[in-house]
Every structure is written in C-alpha cells, then in structure tokens.
PDB file of C-alpha atoms in Angstrom:
ATOM      1  CA  UNK A 638     152.867  50.454 101.341  1.00 80.00           C
ATOM      2  CA  UNK A 639     149.262  50.884 102.442  1.00 86.00           C
ATOM      3  CA  UNK A 640     145.958  49.426 101.269  1.00 89.00           C
ATOM      4  CA  UNK A 641     143.199  51.887 100.454  1.00 90.00           C
ATOM      5  CA  UNK A 642     141.511  51.130 103.780  1.00 91.00           C
ATOM      6  CA  UNK A 643     144.695  51.734 105.783  1.00 90.00           C
ATOM      7  CA  UNK A 644     145.403  54.903 103.787  1.00 91.00           C
ATOM      8  CA  UNK A 645     141.940  56.268 104.549  1.00 92.00           C
ATOM      9  CA  UNK A 646     142.259  55.428 108.236  1.00 91.00           C
ATOM     10  CA  UNK A 647     145.743  56.945 108.457  1.00 89.00           C
ATOM     11  CA  UNK A 648     144.663  60.268 106.966  1.00 91.00           C
ATOM     12  CA  UNK A 649     141.206  60.333 108.581  1.00 91.00           C
ATOM     13  CA  UNK A 650     138.958  60.187 105.541  1.00 92.00           C
ATOM     14  CA  UNK A 651     136.613  57.557 104.167  1.00 92.00           C
ATOM     15  CA  UNK A 652     137.459  54.974 101.545  1.00 93.00           C
ATOM     16  CA  UNK A 653     134.645  56.475  99.492  1.00 93.00           C
ATOM     17  CA  UNK A 654     136.393  59.859  99.611  1.00 92.00           C
ATOM     18  CA  UNK A 655     139.660  58.318  98.411  1.00 92.00           C
ATOM     19  CA  UNK A 656     137.872  56.709  95.469  1.00 92.00           C
ATOM     20  CA  UNK A 657     136.173  60.021  94.672  1.00 91.00           C
ATOM     21  CA  UNK A 658     139.569  61.724  94.576  1.00 90.00           C
ATOM     22  CA  UNK A 659     140.736  59.006  92.183  1.00 91.00           C
ATOM     23  CA  UNK A 660     137.752  59.685  89.886  1.00 90.00           C
ATOM     24  CA  UNK A 661     138.345  63.438  89.880  1.00 87.00           C
ATOM     25  CA  UNK A 662     142.038  62.995  89.181  1.00 87.00           C
ATOM     26  CA  UNK A 663     143.171  64.566  92.438  1.00 86.00           C
ATOM     27  CA  UNK A 664     144.900  61.468  93.724  1.00 89.00           C
ATOM     28  CA  UNK A 665     146.681  59.074  91.350  1.00 87.00           C
ATOM     29  CA  UNK A 666     145.373  55.499  91.559  1.00 88.00           C
ATOM     30  CA  UNK A 667     148.174  52.911  91.788  1.00 88.00           C
ATOM     31  CA  UNK A 668     148.179  49.669  89.842  1.00 86.00           C
ATOM     32  CA  UNK A 669     147.128  46.484  91.603  1.00 85.00           C
ATOM     33  CA  UNK A 670     149.884  44.205  92.870  1.00 83.00           C
ATOM     34  CA  UNK A 671     150.110  40.449  92.227  1.00 83.00           C
ATOM     35  CA  UNK A 672     147.626  39.896  95.091  1.00 82.00           C
ATOM     36  CA  UNK A 673     145.050  42.131  93.450  1.00 83.00           C
ATOM     37  CA  UNK A 674     145.402  44.997  95.958  1.00 82.00           C
ATOM     38  CA  UNK A 675     146.284  48.610  95.293  1.00 85.00           C
ATOM     39  CA  UNK A 676     149.229  49.666  97.438  1.00 90.00           C
ATOM     40  CA  UNK A 677     149.792  53.330  98.262  1.00 91.00           C
ATOM     41  CA  UNK A 678     153.248  54.831  98.863  1.00 89.00           C
ATOM     42  CA  UNK A 679     154.168  57.549 101.347  1.00 89.00           C
ATOM     43  CA  UNK A 680     153.616  60.247  98.687  1.00 89.00           C
ATOM     44  CA  UNK A 681     149.951  59.232  98.514  1.00 91.00           C
ATOM     45  CA  UNK A 682     149.671  59.908 102.253  1.00 91.00           C
ATOM     46  CA  UNK A 683     151.216  63.374 101.811  1.00 89.00           C
ATOM     47  CA  UNK A 684     148.984  64.196  98.838  1.00 88.00           C
ATOM     48  CA  UNK A 685     145.849  62.970 100.594  1.00 91.00           C
ATOM     49  CA  UNK A 686     146.616  64.998 103.716  1.00 92.00           C
ATOM     50  CA  UNK A 687     147.050  68.095 101.562  1.00 89.00           C
ATOM     51  CA  UNK A 688     143.789  67.370  99.732  1.00 90.00           C
ATOM     52  CA  UNK A 689     141.920  66.871 103.007  1.00 91.00           C
ATOM     53  CA  UNK A 690     143.378  70.045 104.530  1.00 89.00           C
ATOM     54  CA  UNK A 691     142.459  72.167 101.517  1.00 88.00           C
ATOM     55  CA  UNK A 692     138.923  70.802 101.217  1.00 86.00           C
ATOM     56  CA  UNK A 693     138.288  71.235 104.954  1.00 86.00           C
ATOM     57  CA  UNK A 694     139.410  74.856 104.592  1.00 84.00           C
ATOM     58  CA  UNK A 695     136.662  75.341 102.025  1.00 81.00           C
ATOM     59  CA  UNK A 696     138.780  75.302  98.885  1.00 84.00           C
ATOM     60  CA  UNK A 697     136.669  74.062  95.936  1.00 84.00           C
ATOM     61  CA  UNK A 698     137.790  70.734  94.493  1.00 83.00           C
ATOM     62  CA  UNK A 699     138.268  72.460  91.156  1.00 82.00           C
ATOM     63  CA  UNK A 700     141.065  74.519  92.750  1.00 85.00           C
ATOM     64  CA  UNK A 701     142.561  71.742  94.904  1.00 87.00           C
ATOM     65  CA  UNK A 702     144.130  70.016  91.888  1.00 83.00           C
ATOM     66  CA  UNK A 703     145.852  73.278  91.004  1.00 83.00           C
ATOM     67  CA  UNK A 704     147.039  74.004  94.546  1.00 86.00           C
ATOM     68  CA  UNK A 705     148.590  70.654  95.424  1.00 82.00           C
ATOM     69  CA  UNK A 706     150.902  71.056  92.431  1.00 80.00           C
ATOM     70  CA  UNK A 707     151.524  74.811  92.739  1.00 82.00           C
ATOM     71  CA  UNK A 708     154.787  76.558  93.533  1.00 86.00           C
ATOM     72  CA  UNK A 709     154.840  78.579  96.790  1.00 86.00           C
ATOM     73  CA  UNK A 710     154.219  81.794  94.835  1.00 89.00           C
ATOM     74  CA  UNK A 711     151.355  80.279  92.853  1.00 87.00           C
ATOM     75  CA  UNK A 712     149.894  78.809  96.040  1.00 86.00           C
ATOM     76  CA  UNK A 713     149.942  82.187  97.814  1.00 89.00           C
ATOM     77  CA  UNK A 714     148.298  83.920  94.862  1.00 89.00           C
ATOM     78  CA  UNK A 715     145.572  81.280  94.567  1.00 85.00           C
ATOM     79  CA  UNK A 716     144.825  81.380  98.291  1.00 85.00           C
ATOM     80  CA  UNK A 717     144.490  85.177  98.128  1.00 88.00           C
ATOM     81  CA  UNK A 718     142.004  84.828  95.250  1.00 86.00           C
ATOM     82  CA  UNK A 719     139.992  82.246  97.173  1.00 84.00           C
ATOM     83  CA  UNK A 720     140.002  84.463 100.274  1.00 86.00           C
ATOM     84  CA  UNK A 721     138.717  87.418  98.268  1.00 89.00           C
ATOM     85  CA  UNK A 722     135.991  85.243  96.768  1.00 85.00           C
ATOM     86  CA  UNK A 723     134.889  84.087 100.216  1.00 84.00           C
ATOM     87  CA  UNK A 724     134.854  87.690 101.428  1.00 89.00           C
ATOM     88  CA  UNK A 725     132.508  88.621  98.568  1.00 90.00           C
ATOM     89  CA  UNK A 726     130.252  85.675  99.387  1.00 88.00           C
ATOM     90  CA  UNK A 727     130.141  86.688 103.047  1.00 89.00           C
ATOM     91  CA  UNK A 728     129.129  90.233 102.084  1.00 88.00           C
ATOM     92  CA  UNK A 729     126.450  88.921  99.735  1.00 88.00           C
ATOM     93  CA  UNK A 730     125.085  86.713 102.509  1.00 86.00           C
ATOM     94  CA  UNK A 731     125.167  89.647 104.937  1.00 84.00           C
ATOM     95  CA  UNK A 732     123.136  91.764 102.533  1.00 80.00           C
ATOM     96  CA  UNK A 733     120.647  88.930 102.049  1.00 78.00           C
ATOM     97  CA  UNK A 734     120.372  88.548 105.825  1.00 76.00           C
ATOM     98  CA  UNK A 735     119.621  92.254 106.155  1.00 65.00           C
ATOM     99  CA  UNK A 736     116.954  91.877 103.467  1.00 62.00           C
ATOM    100  CA  UNK A 737     115.331  88.988 105.323  1.00 63.00           C
ATOM    101  CA  UNK A 738     115.421  90.961 108.584  1.00 61.00           C
ATOM    102  CA  UNK A 739     113.736  93.891 106.837  1.00 53.00           C
ATOM    103  CA  UNK A 740     110.820  91.628 105.919  1.00 52.00           C
ATOM    104  CA  UNK A 741     109.896  91.610 109.602  1.00 55.00           C
ATOM    105  CA  UNK A 742     108.789  95.203 109.121  1.00 49.00           C
ATOM    106  CA  UNK A 743     105.861  93.864 107.087  1.00 59.00           C
ATOM    107  CA  UNK A 744     103.911  96.589 105.253  1.00 61.00           C
ATOM    108  CA  UNK A 745     106.411  99.206 106.398  1.00 60.00           C
ATOM    109  CA  UNK A 746     108.988  97.737 104.057  1.00 63.00           C
ATOM    110  CA  UNK A 747     106.869  98.671 101.008  1.00 73.00           C
ATOM    111  CA  UNK A 748     104.940 101.777 102.059  1.00 82.00           C
ATOM    112  CA  UNK A 749     105.463 105.167 103.745  1.00 84.00           C
ATOM    113  CA  UNK A 750     104.562 105.457 107.427  1.00 85.00           C
ATOM    114  CA  UNK A 751     101.518 107.620 106.597  1.00 89.00           C
ATOM    115  CA  UNK A 752      99.982 104.791 104.559  1.00 89.00           C
ATOM    116  CA  UNK A 753     100.823 102.021 107.028  1.00 87.00           C
ATOM    117  CA  UNK A 754      99.262 104.198 109.741  1.00 88.00           C
ATOM    118  CA  UNK A 755      96.074 104.326 107.670  1.00 90.00           C
ATOM    119  CA  UNK A 756      96.120 100.531 107.343  1.00 90.00           C
ATOM    120  CA  UNK A 757      96.466 100.252 111.119  1.00 89.00           C
ATOM    121  CA  UNK A 758      93.417 102.496 111.479  1.00 91.00           C
ATOM    122  CA  UNK A 759      91.436 100.137 109.257  1.00 91.00           C
ATOM    123  CA  UNK A 760      92.429  97.194 111.428  1.00 90.00           C
ATOM    124  CA  UNK A 761      91.346  99.104 114.530  1.00 91.00           C
ATOM    125  CA  UNK A 762      87.948  99.714 112.929  1.00 91.00           C
ATOM    126  CA  UNK A 763      87.456  95.975 112.509  1.00 92.00           C
ATOM    127  CA  UNK A 764      88.157  95.777 108.788  1.00 91.00           C
ATOM    128  CA  UNK A 765      89.170  92.224 107.873  1.00 91.00           C
ATOM    129  CA  UNK A 766      92.781  91.344 107.102  1.00 88.00           C
ATOM    130  CA  UNK A 767      91.573  90.512 103.601  1.00 87.00           C
ATOM    131  CA  UNK A 768      90.238  94.045 103.216  1.00 88.00           C
ATOM    132  CA  UNK A 769      93.402  95.550 104.647  1.00 88.00           C
ATOM    133  CA  UNK A 770      95.453  93.424 102.235  1.00 86.00           C
ATOM    134  CA  UNK A 771      93.453  94.704  99.252  1.00 85.00           C
ATOM    135  CA  UNK A 772      93.996  98.282 100.416  1.00 87.00           C
ATOM    136  CA  UNK A 773      97.700  97.665 101.023  1.00 87.00           C
ATOM    137  CA  UNK A 774      98.289  96.169  97.583  1.00 85.00           C
ATOM    138  CA  UNK A 775      96.409  99.013  95.931  1.00 85.00           C
ATOM    139  CA  UNK A 776      98.470 101.602  97.805  1.00 88.00           C
ATOM    140  CA  UNK A 777     101.682  99.831  96.850  1.00 86.00           C
ATOM    141  CA  UNK A 778     100.714 100.264  93.185  1.00 83.00           C
ATOM    142  CA  UNK A 779      99.714 103.903  93.691  1.00 85.00           C
ATOM    143  CA  UNK A 780     102.734 104.851  95.800  1.00 84.00           C
ATOM    144  CA  UNK A 781     105.067 103.347  93.192  1.00 84.00           C
ATOM    145  CA  UNK A 782     103.431 105.216  90.291  1.00 84.00           C
ATOM    146  CA  UNK A 783     102.537 108.472  92.080  1.00 85.00           C
ATOM    147  CA  UNK A 784     104.933 108.897  95.030  1.00 85.00           C
ATOM    148  CA  UNK A 785     104.262 112.656  95.329  1.00 83.00           C
ATOM    149  CA  UNK A 786     100.469 112.513  95.126  1.00 88.00           C
ATOM    150  CA  UNK A 787     100.073 109.367  97.247  1.00 87.00           C
ATOM    151  CA  UNK A 788     100.692 111.164 100.535  1.00 88.00           C
ATOM    152  CA  UNK A 789      98.046 113.748  99.668  1.00 89.00           C
ATOM    153  CA  UNK A 790      95.551 111.035  98.801  1.00 88.00           C
ATOM    154  CA  UNK A 791      96.207 109.140 102.008  1.00 90.00           C
ATOM    155  CA  UNK A 792      95.662 112.355 103.981  1.00 91.00           C
ATOM    156  CA  UNK A 793      92.223 112.613 102.352  1.00 88.00           C
ATOM    157  CA  UNK A 794      91.495 108.999 103.254  1.00 88.00           C
ATOM    158  CA  UNK A 795      92.455 109.561 106.887  1.00 89.00           C
ATOM    159  CA  UNK A 796      90.195 112.621 107.009  1.00 90.00           C
ATOM    160  CA  UNK A 797      87.353 110.451 105.742  1.00 87.00           C
ATOM    161  CA  UNK A 798      87.974 107.935 108.533  1.00 89.00           C
ATOM    162  CA  UNK A 799      87.310 110.705 111.044  1.00 91.00           C
ATOM    163  CA  UNK A 800      83.675 110.706 109.843  1.00 90.00           C
ATOM    164  CA  UNK A 801      81.573 108.114 111.761  1.00 92.00           C
ATOM    165  CA  UNK A 802      79.268 107.643 108.760  1.00 90.00           C
ATOM    166  CA  UNK A 803      82.240 106.866 106.526  1.00 89.00           C
ATOM    167  CA  UNK A 804      83.636 104.396 109.044  1.00 92.00           C
ATOM    168  CA  UNK A 805      80.303 102.590 109.152  1.00 93.00           C
ATOM    169  CA  UNK A 806      80.118 102.587 105.362  1.00 90.00           C
ATOM    170  CA  UNK A 807      83.666 101.232 105.020  1.00 91.00           C
ATOM    171  CA  UNK A 808      83.137  98.346 107.447  1.00 93.00           C
ATOM    172  CA  UNK A 809      79.872  97.468 105.697  1.00 94.00           C
ATOM    173  CA  UNK A 810      81.612  97.500 102.321  1.00 92.00           C
ATOM    174  CA  UNK A 811      84.288  95.177 103.680  1.00 92.00           C
ATOM    175  CA  UNK A 812      81.661  92.768 105.003  1.00 94.00           C
ATOM    176  CA  UNK A 813      79.808  92.851 101.670  1.00 93.00           C
ATOM    177  CA  UNK A 814      82.709  90.916 100.148  1.00 92.00           C
ATOM    178  CA  UNK A 815      81.139  87.714 101.478  1.00 92.00           C
ATOM    179  CA  UNK A 816      77.505  88.507 100.701  1.00 95.00           C
ATOM    180  CA  UNK A 817      75.504  86.692  98.068  1.00 95.00           C
ATOM    181  CA  UNK A 818      75.473  88.701  94.801  1.00 94.00           C
ATOM    182  CA  UNK A 819      71.654  88.692  95.030  1.00 95.00           C
ATOM    183  CA  UNK A 820      71.619  90.127  98.558  1.00 95.00           C
ATOM    184  CA  UNK A 821      69.232  93.156  98.565  1.00 95.00           C
ATOM    185  CA  UNK A 822      71.583  95.006 100.930  1.00 95.00           C
ATOM    186  CA  UNK A 823      73.886  95.541  97.944  1.00 95.00           C
ATOM    187  CA  UNK A 824      71.332  97.976  96.495  1.00 94.00           C
ATOM    188  CA  UNK A 825      71.331 100.025  99.711  1.00 94.00           C
ATOM    189  CA  UNK A 826      75.108 100.018  99.800  1.00 93.00           C
ATOM    190  CA  UNK A 827      75.253 101.026  96.115  1.00 92.00           C
ATOM    191  CA  UNK A 828      73.037 104.038  96.903  1.00 92.00           C
ATOM    192  CA  UNK A 829      75.452 105.162  99.614  1.00 90.00           C
ATOM    193  CA  UNK A 830      78.506 104.609  97.404  1.00 89.00           C
ATOM    194  CA  UNK A 831      76.997 106.467  94.461  1.00 87.00           C
ATOM    195  CA  UNK A 832      76.071 109.411  96.670  1.00 87.00           C
ATOM    196  CA  UNK A 833      79.592 109.561  98.075  1.00 82.00           C
ATOM    197  CA  UNK A 834      81.129 109.460  94.589  1.00 79.00           C
ATOM    198  CA  UNK A 835      78.977 112.415  93.506  1.00 77.00           C
ATOM    199  CA  UNK A 836      80.036 114.424  96.562  1.00 73.00           C
ATOM    200  CA  UNK A 837      83.776 113.923  96.092  1.00 63.00           C
ATOM    201  CA  UNK A 838      85.894 117.022  95.549  1.00 46.00           C
ATOM    202  CA  UNK A 839      87.661 117.802  92.268  1.00 40.00           C
ATOM    203  CA  UNK A 840      91.218 116.548  92.951  1.00 42.00           C
ATOM    204  CA  UNK A 841      90.589 112.849  93.562  1.00 50.00           C
ATOM    205  CA  UNK A 842      92.594 109.759  92.854  1.00 49.00           C
ATOM    206  CA  UNK A 843      90.298 108.827  89.981  1.00 49.00           C
ATOM    207  CA  UNK A 844      91.006 112.068  88.119  1.00 50.00           C
ATOM    208  CA  UNK A 845      94.779 111.598  88.247  1.00 49.00           C
ATOM    209  CA  UNK A 846      95.249 107.864  87.894  1.00 46.00           C
ATOM    210  CA  UNK A 847      95.120 106.648  84.301  1.00 48.00           C
ATOM    211  CA  UNK A 848      92.218 104.568  83.039  1.00 48.00           C
ATOM    212  CA  UNK A 849      94.466 101.536  82.645  1.00 46.00           C
ATOM    213  CA  UNK A 850      95.679 101.824  86.224  1.00 44.00           C
ATOM    214  CA  UNK A 851      92.134 102.285  87.520  1.00 46.00           C
ATOM    215  CA  UNK A 852      91.199  99.111  85.645  1.00 46.00           C
ATOM    216  CA  UNK A 853      94.160  97.293  87.150  1.00 44.00           C
ATOM    217  CA  UNK A 854      93.283  98.392  90.672  1.00 47.00           C
ATOM    218  CA  UNK A 855      89.637  97.544  90.201  1.00 52.00           C
ATOM    219  CA  UNK A 856      90.347  94.093  88.819  1.00 49.00           C
ATOM    220  CA  UNK A 857      92.849  93.449  91.606  1.00 50.00           C
ATOM    221  CA  UNK A 858      90.027  93.871  94.131  1.00 52.00           C
ATOM    222  CA  UNK A 859      86.865  92.803  92.376  1.00 50.00           C
ATOM    223  CA  UNK A 860      88.101  89.508  90.965  1.00 55.00           C
ATOM    224  CA  UNK A 861      88.050  88.144  94.505  1.00 66.00           C
ATOM    225  CA  UNK A 862      84.330  88.713  95.175  1.00 84.00           C
ATOM    226  CA  UNK A 863      81.183  88.187  93.082  1.00 90.00           C
ATOM    227  CA  UNK A 864      79.316  90.463  95.501  1.00 92.00           C
ATOM    228  CA  UNK A 865      81.774  93.307  94.981  1.00 89.00           C
ATOM    229  CA  UNK A 866      81.550  92.840  91.210  1.00 89.00           C
ATOM    230  CA  UNK A 867      77.761  93.105  91.456  1.00 92.00           C
ATOM    231  CA  UNK A 868      78.109  96.146  93.724  1.00 90.00           C
ATOM    232  CA  UNK A 869      80.343  97.874  91.178  1.00 88.00           C
ATOM    233  CA  UNK A 870      77.715  97.250  88.486  1.00 90.00           C
ATOM    234  CA  UNK A 871      74.991  98.770  90.659  1.00 92.00           C
ATOM    235  CA  UNK A 872      77.124 101.827  91.423  1.00 89.00           C
ATOM    236  CA  UNK A 873      77.861 102.304  87.704  1.00 88.00           C
ATOM    237  CA  UNK A 874      74.135 102.213  86.952  1.00 90.00           C
ATOM    238  CA  UNK A 875      73.498 104.932  89.538  1.00 88.00           C
ATOM    239  CA  UNK A 876      76.364 107.209  88.477  1.00 84.00           C
ATOM    240  CA  UNK A 877      75.916 106.989  84.707  1.00 82.00           C
ATOM    241  CA  UNK A 878      72.126 107.240  84.513  1.00 64.00           C
TER     242      UNK A 878
END
C-alpha cells in the first residue's frame, strides 16, 4: 500500500496531479487509515499509469474517464474518434498557417497586381506611406464593389502618372495633408484640382460609383486631415459656381 507521495513518485506524476484526478473523479480516493494517511493499492498504480499515458497522448480528460473503463472494442472506437478529431484540428491549423503566410504578401493579398503596381508607382514618386495607404484602402473598396470596372479605372490612373504635371500635382496634394487649413497654397492647389476635374473624360469613377460610396470614400480620406477637408470645400466652390 502506497502513500499519495509514493504513488506519485512511482508513476512519475505530481501529488497535485493525483489530487486533481481525485477531484475530477478519474481516480478513486481511498479512505484514510487509522494513522490518518490514505493508502493506495496496486490497482491505483495501474489506473494512474493509464490516466497518465492517455493524457500524455493528448486525450482530453473528459474522454479519459470513459477510456479507462472501456472494453477493447469501445476503446478502439473512441481512439479512432479522437484521432479523426486531431486530424481535423491539424488541417484547420494548416489552413490558418497558410492564411498567416499569405499576409506576407501585403497589399497583394487584397488587390489585383495592376492596382498594387500603381501603388508601387506612387511610392516611387515619393508619395507618403499614409497617402499610399489611403489610396490602397479606397481601391480595396472599389475593387470589391466594381471588380470589372476597377481595372479600367486603374489603367486611367496609370496613364495620368505618365504626365509630369500630374505627378507634381499628386505629390503636392499628398503633402497638403499636413498643411494648415489656412495655408494660401490650398487655393492654388484647389485651382489645379478644379481644372483637372473639368477636363476629365466622360467615363470616370465618379459617374459610375454611387453617391453613397463616393461619400464613404471621401470621408475615409478627408476625416484624417483638416487641410484636405478645406481643400475639398475650395474645389466644390470652384466647380459648382
């Protein structure tokens, strides 16, 4: 007959683990003897070894109680179920791992190559990462809602970038994000923007995208900059007067 300490040492677990198995009902707890000690018989050693083996194999404690009392047929069936469950978990983890790996692709995970190429062009021009991020998020919204038209629109944008005047205008607009709303340069920039809007051809993004979506895109950008909000007001004054 073994004390709880000797039982734990014999099987290779902790006394705390033995007590936990008592609390969960996995291992029967013997009565105390006249000396006040609990004495464990050989069957307790066998049961504890089985419990330890099953738990180390990854069997949930909720199934261990069932397995240590199962017939050989029941045991085989339960183990097969557990194995299938682990296989499903492994596949789920594999898919999650692939998803995490795909995040390394950055913008390319969310956008077609034509659009990410345009974003790379903006970076090469010296447009800030903030400006590129605003463009990227806007294109994610557009590409999701208008997958067929988006590639045509991005082709127009890339044609515009071939124009030196447009490149200068775009970089200036990006820098204006950090200007004071009272900066007089905003008026000059508004003149350029208004003139460009009037010169745009018929099939533009603004004529296809709904008013609600235009509002969403505009708010997504302008809420970040008082100067850009002021610039939008100045452009509206020039295009509606």
